[in-house]
Coordinates of C-alpha atoms (C1' of nucleotides) in Angstrom, one line a residue:
Chain A
M1344 CA -16.2 -14.8 -5.1
N1345 CA -17.8 -12.0 -7.1
K1346 CA -21.1 -13.9 -6.9
E1347 CA -20.6 -13.9 -3.1
L1348 CA -20.2 -10.2 -3.1
K1349 CA -23.4 -9.6 -5.1
K1350 CA -25.4 -11.8 -2.9
V1351 CA -24.2 -9.9 0.1
N1352 CA -25.0 -6.5 -1.4
K1353 CA -28.6 -7.3 -1.7
N1354 CA -28.9 -7.4 2.0
A1355 CA -29.9 -4.4 4.2
L1356 CA -27.3 -2.3 5.9
N1357 CA -26.7 -2.8 9.5
P1358 CA -27.1 0.7 10.9
N1359 CA -25.1 0.0 14.0
V1360 CA -21.9 -1.5 12.7
S1361 CA -19.3 -0.1 10.4
V1362 CA -15.8 -1.1 9.3
D1363 CA -12.9 1.3 9.1
C1364 CA -9.8 0.5 7.2
V1365 CA -6.3 1.7 8.1
I1366 CA -4.5 1.1 4.8
F1367 CA -0.8 1.4 5.2
G1368 CA 1.6 2.1 2.4
F1369 CA 5.3 2.8 2.3
D1370 CA 6.8 5.3 -0.2
L1371 CA 10.3 3.9 0.4
E1372 CA 10.9 6.7 2.8
K1373 CA 8.2 6.6 5.4
L1374 CA 5.1 4.9 6.4
T1375 CA 1.9 6.3 5.0
V1376 CA -1.8 5.8 5.4
L1377 CA -4.7 6.3 3.0
L1378 CA -7.1 9.0 4.1
I1379 CA -10.2 10.4 2.5
D1380 CA -10.6 14.1 2.3
R1381 CA -14.1 15.1 3.2
C1382 CA -13.7 18.7 2.0
R1383 CA -14.1 17.8 -1.5
N1384 CA -17.5 16.4 -0.7
K1385 CA -18.8 19.4 1.1
R1386 CA -17.5 22.6 2.6
D1387 CA -16.7 21.6 6.1
K1388 CA -15.6 23.3 9.3
G1389 CA -14.6 20.1 11.1
I1390 CA -11.5 18.0 10.7
K1391 CA -11.1 17.2 7.1
L1392 CA -9.4 13.8 7.0
A1393 CA -10.8 10.4 7.9
L1394 CA -10.1 6.8 7.5
P1395 CA -12.1 5.1 4.8
G1396 CA -15.0 3.1 6.1
N1397 CA -18.5 2.1 5.7
L1398 CA -21.5 0.4 7.2
I1399 CA -21.6 -3.4 6.9
Y1400 CA -24.5 -5.4 5.5
T1401 CA -26.7 -7.3 7.8
N1402 CA -25.6 -10.7 6.8
E1403 CA -22.0 -9.9 5.9
H1404 CA -19.1 -11.4 7.7
L1405 CA -17.0 -8.7 9.3
D1406 CA -13.8 -9.8 7.5
Q1407 CA -15.8 -9.9 4.2
A1408 CA -16.9 -6.3 4.9
A1409 CA -13.4 -5.2 5.3
I1410 CA -12.3 -6.9 2.1
R1411 CA -15.3 -5.3 0.3
V1412 CA -14.6 -1.8 1.6
L1413 CA -10.9 -2.1 0.7
D1414 CA -11.8 -3.3 -2.8
E1415 CA -14.4 -0.5 -3.3
L1416 CA -11.7 2.0 -2.3
T1417 CA -8.7 0.8 -4.0
G1418 CA -9.8 -1.9 -6.4
L1419 CA -7.3 -4.2 -4.7
K1420 CA -7.9 -7.8 -3.8
N1421 CA -5.9 -10.4 -1.9
I1422 CA -4.5 -7.9 0.4
Y1423 CA -2.9 -8.5 3.8
L1424 CA -5.6 -7.6 6.3
E1425 CA -5.9 -7.9 10.0
Q1426 CA -8.4 -6.8 12.6
V1427 CA -7.3 -4.1 14.9
G1428 CA -10.3 -4.3 17.2
A1429 CA -13.7 -2.8 17.9
F1430 CA -14.2 0.8 18.8
G1431 CA -17.5 1.8 20.4
N1432 CA -17.3 5.0 22.3
P1433 CA -20.8 6.5 21.9
D1434 CA -19.2 9.9 22.0
R1435 CA -17.1 9.1 19.0
I1436 CA -19.1 11.3 16.6
S1437 CA -18.4 14.4 18.6
K1438 CA -18.6 17.3 16.3
D1439 CA -21.7 18.7 14.7
S1440 CA -19.9 18.9 11.4
D1441 CA -19.1 15.2 11.6
R1442 CA -22.8 14.5 12.1
E1443 CA -23.7 16.6 9.1
W1444 CA -21.3 14.8 6.9
L1445 CA -22.6 11.4 8.1
K1446 CA -26.1 12.4 7.2
S1447 CA -25.0 12.9 3.7
I1448 CA -23.8 9.4 3.3
R1449 CA -25.9 7.4 5.7
A1450 CA -29.6 6.6 6.2
E1451 CA -29.5 6.8 10.0
P1452 CA -26.7 9.0 10.9
E1453 CA -27.8 9.4 14.5
A1454 CA -27.7 5.7 15.3
S1455 CA -25.0 4.6 17.6
V1456 CA -22.2 3.0 15.6
I1457 CA -19.7 0.5 16.6
T1458 CA -16.8 0.4 14.3
V1459 CA -14.5 -2.5 13.7
A1460 CA -11.1 -1.4 12.5
Y1461 CA -8.8 -3.4 10.2
F1462 CA -5.4 -2.6 9.0
S1463 CA -4.0 -3.6 5.6
L1464 CA -0.7 -3.5 4.0
I1465 CA -0.5 -2.6 0.4
K1466 CA 2.3 -2.0 -2.2
M1467 CA 1.8 1.6 -2.9
P1468 CA 2.5 1.5 -6.6
D1469 CA -0.2 -1.0 -7.1
Y1470 CA -2.8 1.4 -6.0
L1471 CA -4.2 3.7 -8.7
P1472 CA -6.0 6.5 -6.8
Q1473 CA -8.6 7.1 -9.5
A1474 CA -9.6 3.4 -9.8
S1475 CA -13.0 3.9 -8.2
S1476 CA -15.4 6.7 -7.6
F1477 CA -15.1 6.1 -3.9
A1478 CA -11.4 6.8 -4.1
K1479 CA -11.7 10.2 -5.9
T1480 CA -11.0 12.0 -2.7
A1481 CA -8.4 9.6 -1.3
G1482 CA -4.8 10.3 -0.8
W1483 CA -1.7 9.2 1.1
A1484 CA -0.6 10.9 4.2
S1485 CA 2.6 10.4 6.1
V1486 CA 1.7 8.6 9.3
S1487 CA 4.2 10.5 11.5
E1488 CA 2.7 13.8 10.5
I1489 CA -0.9 13.1 11.4
N1490 CA -2.0 14.9 14.5
E1491 CA -5.8 14.6 14.3
L1492 CA -8.5 12.9 12.3
A1493 CA -12.3 13.0 12.2
F1494 CA -14.4 11.1 14.7
D1495 CA -12.3 8.7 16.8
H1496 CA -10.1 7.9 13.8
F1497 CA -6.9 9.2 15.3
E1498 CA -7.3 6.8 18.2
I1499 CA -8.0 4.0 15.7
L1500 CA -4.9 4.9 13.8
Q1501 CA -2.8 4.8 17.0
A1502 CA -4.1 1.3 17.8
A1503 CA -3.4 0.1 14.2
K1504 CA 0.1 1.4 14.4
E1505 CA 0.7 -0.3 17.7
K1506 CA -0.8 -3.6 16.3
L1507 CA 1.4 -3.3 13.3
K1508 CA 4.4 -2.7 15.5
Q1509 CA 3.8 -5.7 17.6
K1510 CA 3.0 -7.9 14.6
I1511 CA 6.1 -7.0 12.6
K1512 CA 8.2 -8.0 15.6
I1513 CA 6.8 -11.4 15.4
Q1514 CA 6.1 -12.1 11.8
P1515 CA 7.8 -10.9 8.6
I1516 CA 4.8 -9.1 7.1
G1517 CA 6.7 -6.1 6.0
F1518 CA 7.2 -7.4 2.5
N1519 CA 3.5 -6.7 1.8
L1520 CA 4.5 -3.0 1.8
L1521 CA 7.4 -3.3 -0.6
P1522 CA 7.7 -3.8 -4.3
E1523 CA 8.5 -7.3 -5.6
K1524 CA 12.2 -6.2 -5.9
F1525 CA 13.6 -4.2 -3.1
T1526 CA 16.9 -3.3 -1.5
L1527 CA 18.0 -4.0 2.0
S1528 CA 18.1 -0.4 2.8
Q1529 CA 14.5 0.0 1.8
L1530 CA 13.6 -2.9 4.1
H1531 CA 15.7 -1.3 6.8
R1532 CA 14.0 2.0 6.5
L1533 CA 10.6 0.3 6.5
Y1534 CA 11.4 -1.4 9.9
E1535 CA 12.6 1.8 11.3
S1536 CA 9.5 3.6 10.2
I1537 CA 7.2 1.1 11.7
L1538 CA 9.1 0.6 14.9
E1539 CA 9.8 4.3 15.2
K1540 CA 13.3 3.8 16.4
P1541 CA 16.7 3.5 14.7
L1542 CA 18.1 0.0 14.1
D1543 CA 21.7 -0.6 13.6
K1544 CA 22.4 -1.2 9.9
R1545 CA 24.7 -4.1 10.2
N1546 CA 22.8 -5.9 13.0
F1547 CA 19.6 -5.5 11.0
R1548 CA 21.1 -7.0 7.8
R1549 CA 22.6 -9.9 9.7
K1550 CA 19.4 -10.7 11.4
I1551 CA 17.3 -10.6 8.2
Q1552 CA 19.8 -12.6 6.3
K1553 CA 19.9 -15.3 8.9
L1554 CA 16.1 -15.8 8.5
E1555 CA 16.8 -16.8 4.9
I1556 CA 13.6 -15.2 3.9
I1557 CA 14.9 -13.1 1.0
T1558 CA 16.8 -14.1 -2.1
S1559 CA 19.4 -11.9 -3.6
L1560 CA 18.7 -11.3 -7.3
K1561 CA 21.3 -11.0 -10.1
E1562 CA 20.0 -7.6 -10.6
K1563 CA 21.1 -4.3 -9.1
Q1564 CA 19.5 -0.9 -8.6
R1565 CA 19.9 1.5 -11.5
G1566 CA 20.1 5.2 -12.0
V1567 CA 20.9 6.2 -8.5
P1568 CA 23.7 8.8 -7.9
H1569 CA 25.6 6.6 -5.7
K1570 CA 26.7 3.0 -5.4
P1571 CA 23.7 0.9 -6.6
S1572 CA 22.4 -1.6 -4.2
Q1573 CA 21.6 -5.3 -4.6
L1574 CA 18.0 -6.1 -5.3
F1575 CA 16.3 -8.8 -3.2
E1576 CA 13.1 -10.7 -3.5
F1577 CA 10.8 -12.2 -0.8
K1578 CA 10.9 -15.9 -0.4
E1579 CA 7.3 -16.9 -0.1
V1580 CA 8.0 -20.6 0.5
R1581 CA 10.4 -19.9 3.4
Y1582 CA 7.7 -17.6 4.9
Q1583 CA 5.2 -20.5 5.0
E1584 CA 7.8 -22.7 6.5
L1585 CA 8.6 -20.2 9.2
T1586 CA 5.0 -19.2 10.1
Q1587 CA 3.7 -22.7 10.2
N1588 CA 6.1 -24.5 12.5
G1589 CA 5.1 -22.6 15.6
F1590 CA 7.5 -19.8 14.7
D1591 CA 6.6 -16.9 16.9
N1592 CA 9.5 -14.5 17.1
F1593 CA 11.0 -12.6 14.3
G1594 CA 13.2 -10.9 16.8
F1595 CA 12.9 -7.1 16.7
Chain B
M23 CA -19.0 5.5 38.8
N24 CA -22.2 3.9 40.0
K25 CA -24.1 6.9 38.8
E26 CA -22.6 6.4 35.4
L27 CA -23.8 2.8 35.3
K28 CA -27.4 3.8 36.2
K29 CA -27.5 6.4 33.5
V30 CA -26.4 3.9 31.0
N31 CA -28.9 1.4 32.0
K32 CA -31.8 3.7 31.1
N33 CA -30.8 3.5 27.5
A34 CA -32.2 1.1 24.9
L35 CA -30.5 -2.1 24.0
N36 CA -28.5 -2.1 20.8
P37 CA -29.9 -5.2 19.1
N38 CA -26.9 -5.7 16.9
V39 CA -24.0 -5.7 19.3
S40 CA -23.2 -7.9 22.2
V41 CA -20.2 -8.3 24.5
D42 CA -18.9 -11.8 25.5
C43 CA -16.5 -12.3 28.3
V44 CA -13.8 -14.9 28.5
I45 CA -13.2 -14.9 32.2
F46 CA -10.0 -16.7 33.0
G47 CA -9.2 -18.2 36.4
F48 CA -6.4 -20.3 37.8
D49 CA -7.1 -23.0 40.4
L50 CA -3.4 -23.3 41.1
E51 CA -3.3 -26.3 38.9
K52 CA -4.6 -25.3 35.5
L53 CA -6.2 -22.5 33.6
T54 CA -10.0 -22.3 33.9
V55 CA -12.7 -20.3 32.3
L56 CA -16.1 -19.3 33.5
L57 CA -19.0 -20.7 31.5
I58 CA -22.7 -20.6 31.8
D59 CA -24.7 -23.8 31.6
R60 CA -27.8 -23.3 29.5
C61 CA -29.3 -26.6 30.5
R62 CA -30.4 -25.3 33.8
N63 CA -32.4 -22.7 32.0
K64 CA -34.2 -25.0 29.6
R65 CA -34.0 -28.5 28.4
D66 CA -31.7 -28.2 25.4
K67 CA -30.4 -30.4 22.6
G68 CA -27.7 -28.1 21.5
I69 CA -24.3 -27.5 23.1
K70 CA -24.8 -26.7 26.7
L71 CA -22.0 -24.4 27.6
A72 CA -21.4 -20.8 26.5
L73 CA -19.4 -17.7 27.4
P74 CA -21.3 -15.2 29.5
G75 CA -22.3 -12.2 27.4
N76 CA -25.1 -9.8 26.8
L77 CA -26.3 -7.1 24.4
I78 CA -24.9 -3.6 25.0
Y79 CA -26.9 -0.4 25.5
T80 CA -27.2 2.1 22.7
N81 CA -25.1 4.7 24.3
E82 CA -22.7 2.5 26.2
H83 CA -19.0 2.5 25.7
L84 CA -17.9 -1.0 24.6
D85 CA -15.4 -1.3 27.4
Q86 CA -18.0 -0.1 29.9
A87 CA -20.4 -2.8 28.6
A88 CA -17.7 -5.4 29.3
I89 CA -17.1 -4.1 32.8
R90 CA -20.9 -4.1 33.4
V91 CA -21.4 -7.6 32.2
L92 CA -18.5 -8.8 34.2
D93 CA -19.9 -7.1 37.3
E94 CA -23.4 -8.5 36.7
L95 CA -22.0 -12.0 36.5
T96 CA -19.4 -12.0 39.2
G97 CA -20.0 -8.9 41.3
L98 CA -16.3 -8.1 40.7
K99 CA -15.0 -4.7 39.9
N100 CA -11.5 -3.4 39.0
I101 CA -10.7 -6.4 37.0
Y102 CA -8.0 -6.8 34.4
L103 CA -9.9 -6.6 31.2
E104 CA -8.7 -6.6 27.6
Q105 CA -10.5 -6.6 24.2
V106 CA -9.9 -9.7 22.2
G107 CA -11.6 -8.5 19.1
A108 CA -14.9 -8.4 17.2
F109 CA -16.6 -11.5 15.8
G110 CA -19.2 -11.1 13.2
N111 CA -19.8 -14.2 11.3
P112 CA -23.5 -14.0 10.4
D113 CA -23.6 -17.8 10.5
R114 CA -22.5 -17.8 14.1
I115 CA -25.9 -18.7 15.5
S116 CA -25.9 -21.9 13.6
K117 CA -28.1 -24.3 15.5
D118 CA -31.8 -24.1 15.8
S119 CA -31.5 -24.8 19.5
D120 CA -29.2 -21.9 19.8
R121 CA -31.9 -19.7 18.2
E122 CA -34.5 -21.0 20.6
W123 CA -32.4 -20.2 23.6
L124 CA -31.6 -16.7 22.3
K125 CA -35.3 -16.1 21.9
S126 CA -35.8 -16.7 25.6
I127 CA -33.4 -14.0 26.6
R128 CA -33.5 -11.5 23.8
A129 CA -36.1 -9.3 22.2
E130 CA -34.9 -9.7 18.7
P131 CA -33.1 -13.0 18.5
E132 CA -33.0 -13.0 14.7
A133 CA -31.1 -9.8 14.3
S134 CA -27.6 -10.2 13.1
V135 CA -25.3 -9.8 16.1
I136 CA -21.7 -8.7 16.2
T137 CA -20.1 -9.7 19.3
V138 CA -17.0 -8.0 20.8
A139 CA -15.1 -10.4 23.0
Y140 CA -13.1 -9.4 26.1
F141 CA -10.9 -11.5 28.3
S142 CA -10.5 -10.8 32.0
L143 CA -8.2 -12.3 34.6
I144 CA -9.6 -12.8 38.1
K145 CA -8.4 -14.3 41.3
M146 CA -10.6 -17.4 41.6
P147 CA -11.2 -17.3 45.3
D148 CA -12.5 -13.8 45.0
Y149 CA -15.4 -15.0 43.0
L150 CA -18.4 -16.3 44.9
P151 CA -20.5 -18.1 42.3
Q152 CA -23.8 -17.3 44.0
A153 CA -23.2 -13.6 44.2
S154 CA -25.7 -12.7 41.5
S155 CA -28.8 -14.3 40.0
F156 CA -27.1 -14.1 36.6
A157 CA -24.4 -16.3 38.0
K158 CA -26.6 -19.1 39.3
T159 CA -25.8 -21.3 36.3
A160 CA -22.1 -20.3 36.1
G161 CA -19.2 -22.6 36.7
W162 CA -15.5 -23.0 36.1
A163 CA -14.2 -25.3 33.4
S164 CA -10.7 -26.4 32.7
V165 CA -9.6 -24.6 29.5
S166 CA -7.7 -27.5 28.1
E167 CA -10.6 -29.9 28.3
I168 CA -13.1 -27.7 26.4
N169 CA -13.8 -29.1 22.9
E170 CA -16.9 -27.2 21.9
L171 CA -19.1 -24.4 23.0
A172 CA -22.4 -22.8 21.9
F173 CA -22.5 -20.4 19.0
D174 CA -19.0 -19.3 17.9
H175 CA -17.8 -19.2 21.4
F176 CA -15.2 -21.9 21.0
E177 CA -13.5 -19.8 18.3
I178 CA -13.7 -16.8 20.6
L179 CA -12.1 -18.8 23.4
Q180 CA -9.3 -19.9 21.1
A181 CA -8.7 -16.3 20.2
A182 CA -8.7 -15.2 23.8
K183 CA -6.2 -17.9 24.8
E184 CA -4.0 -16.8 22.0
K185 CA -4.2 -13.2 23.0
L186 CA -3.4 -14.1 26.6
K187 CA -0.5 -16.1 25.5
Q188 CA 0.9 -13.3 23.5
K189 CA 0.3 -10.8 26.2
I190 CA 1.8 -12.7 29.0
K191 CA 5.0 -13.0 27.0
I192 CA 5.3 -9.3 26.9
Q193 CA 3.7 -8.1 30.2
P194 CA 3.6 -9.6 33.6
I195 CA -0.2 -9.8 33.9
G196 CA -0.3 -13.3 35.3
F197 CA -0.4 -12.0 38.9
N198 CA -4.0 -11.0 38.3
L199 CA -4.8 -14.8 38.4
L200 CA -3.0 -15.5 41.6
P201 CA -3.9 -14.8 45.2
E202 CA -2.0 -12.0 46.9
K203 CA 0.5 -14.4 48.4
F204 CA 1.7 -17.1 46.1
T205 CA 4.6 -19.5 45.6
L206 CA 7.1 -19.6 42.7
S207 CA 5.8 -23.0 41.8
Q208 CA 2.3 -21.7 41.5
L209 CA 3.5 -18.9 39.2
H210 CA 5.6 -21.4 37.3
R211 CA 2.5 -23.7 36.8
L212 CA 0.5 -20.7 35.7
Y213 CA 2.9 -19.8 33.0
E214 CA 3.1 -23.3 31.8
S215 CA -0.7 -23.5 31.7
I216 CA -1.0 -20.4 29.7
L217 CA 1.8 -21.0 27.3
E218 CA 0.9 -24.7 27.0
K219 CA 4.5 -25.8 27.1
P220 CA 6.9 -26.8 29.9
L221 CA 9.4 -24.3 31.2
D222 CA 12.6 -25.2 32.9
K223 CA 12.1 -24.6 36.6
R224 CA 15.5 -23.0 37.4
N225 CA 15.5 -20.9 34.3
F226 CA 12.0 -19.7 35.0
R227 CA 12.9 -18.7 38.5
R228 CA 16.0 -17.0 37.4
K229 CA 14.2 -14.9 34.8
I230 CA 11.3 -13.9 37.2
Q231 CA 13.6 -12.9 39.9
K232 CA 15.7 -10.8 37.7
L233 CA 12.7 -8.7 36.9
E234 CA 12.5 -7.8 40.6
I235 CA 8.7 -7.8 40.3
I236 CA 8.1 -10.0 43.3
T237 CA 9.0 -9.6 46.9
S238 CA 9.7 -12.6 49.1
L239 CA 7.7 -12.5 52.3
K240 CA 8.8 -13.6 55.7
E241 CA 6.0 -16.2 55.6
K242 CA 6.0 -19.7 54.3
Q243 CA 3.4 -22.1 53.0
R244 CA 1.8 -24.2 55.7
G245 CA 0.1 -27.6 56.0
V246 CA 1.6 -29.2 52.9
P247 CA 2.9 -32.7 53.2
H248 CA 6.4 -31.8 51.9
K249 CA 8.9 -29.0 52.2
P250 CA 6.9 -25.7 52.4
S251 CA 7.7 -23.1 49.9
Q252 CA 8.4 -19.5 50.3
L253 CA 5.5 -17.1 49.7
F254 CA 5.9 -14.1 47.4
E255 CA 3.9 -11.0 46.7
F256 CA 3.6 -9.0 43.6
K257 CA 5.4 -5.6 43.5
E258 CA 2.8 -3.2 42.0
V259 CA 5.2 -0.3 41.9
R260 CA 7.9 -2.1 40.0
Y261 CA 5.2 -3.2 37.5
Q262 CA 4.2 0.4 36.8
E263 CA 7.9 1.2 36.3
L264 CA 8.3 -1.7 33.9
T265 CA 5.2 -1.1 31.8
Q266 CA 5.6 2.6 31.5
N267 CA 9.1 3.1 30.3
G268 CA 8.6 1.5 26.9
F269 CA 9.2 -2.0 28.4
D270 CA 7.9 -4.4 25.9
N271 CA 9.4 -7.8 26.4
F272 CA 8.9 -10.0 29.4
G273 CA 10.9 -12.6 27.7
F274 CA 8.9 -15.9 27.5
Chain C
dT1206 C1' 39.0 13.7 -12.2
dT1207 C1' 36.9 14.9 -8.3
dT1208 C1' 33.0 14.9 -5.2
dG1209 C1' 29.0 13.3 -3.0
dA1210 C1' 26.0 9.8 -1.3
dA1211 C1' 24.7 5.6 0.0
dA1212 C1' 26.2 0.5 -0.1
dG1213 C1' 28.4 -3.1 2.0
dT1214 C1' 31.1 -5.5 5.3
dG1215 C1' 33.5 -8.1 10.7
dT1216 C1' 34.9 -8.2 15.3
dT1217 C1' 34.5 -8.2 20.0
dA1218 C1' 32.5 -7.9 24.6
dA1219 C1' 28.4 -8.5 27.3
dT1220 C1' 24.2 -10.6 27.9
dT1221 C1' 21.0 -14.2 27.6
dT1222 C1' 19.6 -18.8 26.9
dG1223 C1' 19.1 -23.7 27.6
dA1224 C1' 20.5 -27.9 29.5
dC1225 C1' 21.1 -30.4 33.4
dA1226 C1' 21.0 -33.1 39.1
dC1227 C1' 20.9 -33.3 43.9
dG1228 C1' 20.6 -32.1 48.8
dA1229 C1' 17.2 -29.9 52.0
dT1230 C1' 12.9 -29.8 54.5
dG1231 C1' 8.6 -30.6 56.0
dT1232 C1' 4.4 -34.1 56.8
dA1233 C1' 2.5 -38.5 57.2
dA1234 C1' 2.7 -43.2 57.7
dA1235 C1' 4.9 -47.2 59.6
Chain D
dT1475 C1' 11.2 -42.6 66.3
dT1476 C1' 12.3 -43.7 62.0
dT1477 C1' 11.4 -43.9 57.4
dA1478 C1' 9.2 -42.8 53.1
dC1479 C1' 7.5 -39.4 50.2
dA1480 C1' 6.8 -35.2 47.8
dT1481 C1' 8.1 -30.9 46.6
dC1482 C1' 11.4 -27.0 47.4
dG1483 C1' 15.4 -24.6 46.2
dT1484 C1' 19.8 -24.0 44.2
dG1485 C1' 24.6 -23.2 40.3
dT1486 C1' 27.5 -24.0 36.4
dC1487 C1' 28.8 -24.0 31.8
dA1488 C1' 28.6 -24.0 26.9
dA1489 C1' 26.1 -21.9 23.1
dA1490 C1' 23.6 -18.4 21.0
dT1491 C1' 22.3 -13.8 20.7
dT1492 C1' 22.8 -9.0 21.1
dA1493 C1' 24.8 -4.4 20.9
dA1494 C1' 28.3 -1.3 19.8
dC1495 C1' 31.2 0.4 16.5
dA1496 C1' 34.1 2.7 11.3
dC1497 C1' 36.0 2.3 7.0
dT1498 C1' 36.3 1.0 2.1
dT1499 C1' 33.6 0.5 -2.3
dT1500 C1' 31.0 2.0 -6.1
dC1501 C1' 28.4 4.6 -9.1
dA1502 C1' 26.6 9.1 -11.1
dA1503 C1' 27.0 13.9 -11.6
dA1504 C1' 29.5 17.9 -11.5

DNA sequence: TTTGAAAGTGTTAATTTGACACGATGTAAA
DNA sequence: TTTACATCGTGTCAAATTAACACTTTCAAA
């Protein structure tokens, strides 16, 4: 697999196609996304924040490219990853300052670029921001507070949010955003954050429990200034069972 | 809008990005898809049938490119169109015969090509196969009988089918495949064809009628050797109403 | 010991789903 | 003209699902 990567890296860059990653995290309060701050690279008058992304190699599979970029940024492997779609507005690099910045990292900044967006779900604590040089300027931002991004990245983010919203209604992929052990309240907040609407606490718990996709551990939450909650764990096996047999509605 | 198209056509081709169209039709019996037959172009040992597609222009918006290709092939405008996703396996042009064929229509056949797939829904009778030169070799094939296609087009078709399946569960887009006036049985068969499973007749009718998205006409079906059925018409206004106000579950 | 803060828990009414069968109505053939 | 054939169109009931709703428990910190 590492060998594979090296082979690919020998190839030339495809100047027309890039991959952008919408990397979602969850800080147990709200949905977040990993952005890179272009200010630290250069003084800049344009919008500072952008989604991490890069050009792909000529002979690289698109999905492979997304995996590679994600790995370069976070050092993480085996991450939940899904394509959002292709974005190809030729006006997407609209600001001069954007062009300037692109010149600093790309051989042919003026070439028309199609970008293929992916979203991934990671467990935030697993990500150590300083793991790679590429990630030096990276940081988490609260999704709901983002109003603008560089290039057409805001549009991409909206599409990724929408895709995630649809997906989580159908498949229980939310666990990719939570630590191994989590509480039902955390899961509840996660769903509310993603769906951007309140869900009745008791109805939510009932529905989740009926899926039999989580196991309650012996353990309880500790050190909280209120009644500690039961910890749960995701049941991988049951997940396979559900997703395989033509299961296509989680029910939210 | 025509001006727009001309302007775009002056630009150079982007040798790395193509658009492929999965054009669905419905012959009132089963779901069909428009394929081009490469045999008529050349004697050919590879797989004959492929999805229509073409390279995009350097400064062309992806969606615009899909609209253009669809127009070039069918002469149709204002068609329901939706992106399926990007496909970028560098091995996608796997057979030598595929390469040969590509050479005959492309300047740089060896360049790595990302393709962005779109699916569209058209009313079959509206499409006159001889409308354009590009369409000379085009024809309808029954979706369920397709086992292989050129390049990675079979994979793309599967993805498009899946997308359509998901979409029709959520939004009433099926009417784009039916004539202006249609019967409930036709609509019923359409849903069964797309979802690839039987739906109870009475339950189906009940559910559709509750949406209040169709109006029953005064008119009845004529010339059938059995009880003629009521004709219905799609209620555009109600559709807007439903899709706008955060309506997101059609219920199939 | 009191207070604050979140955890955890059930019932009920309304709605939706799924299963199921037969008479009506037109054309075409006998 | 009668009959056969093919599809149209229709209703009920039981089961499952959804939505709305409030109070007691438990721990830590003050």
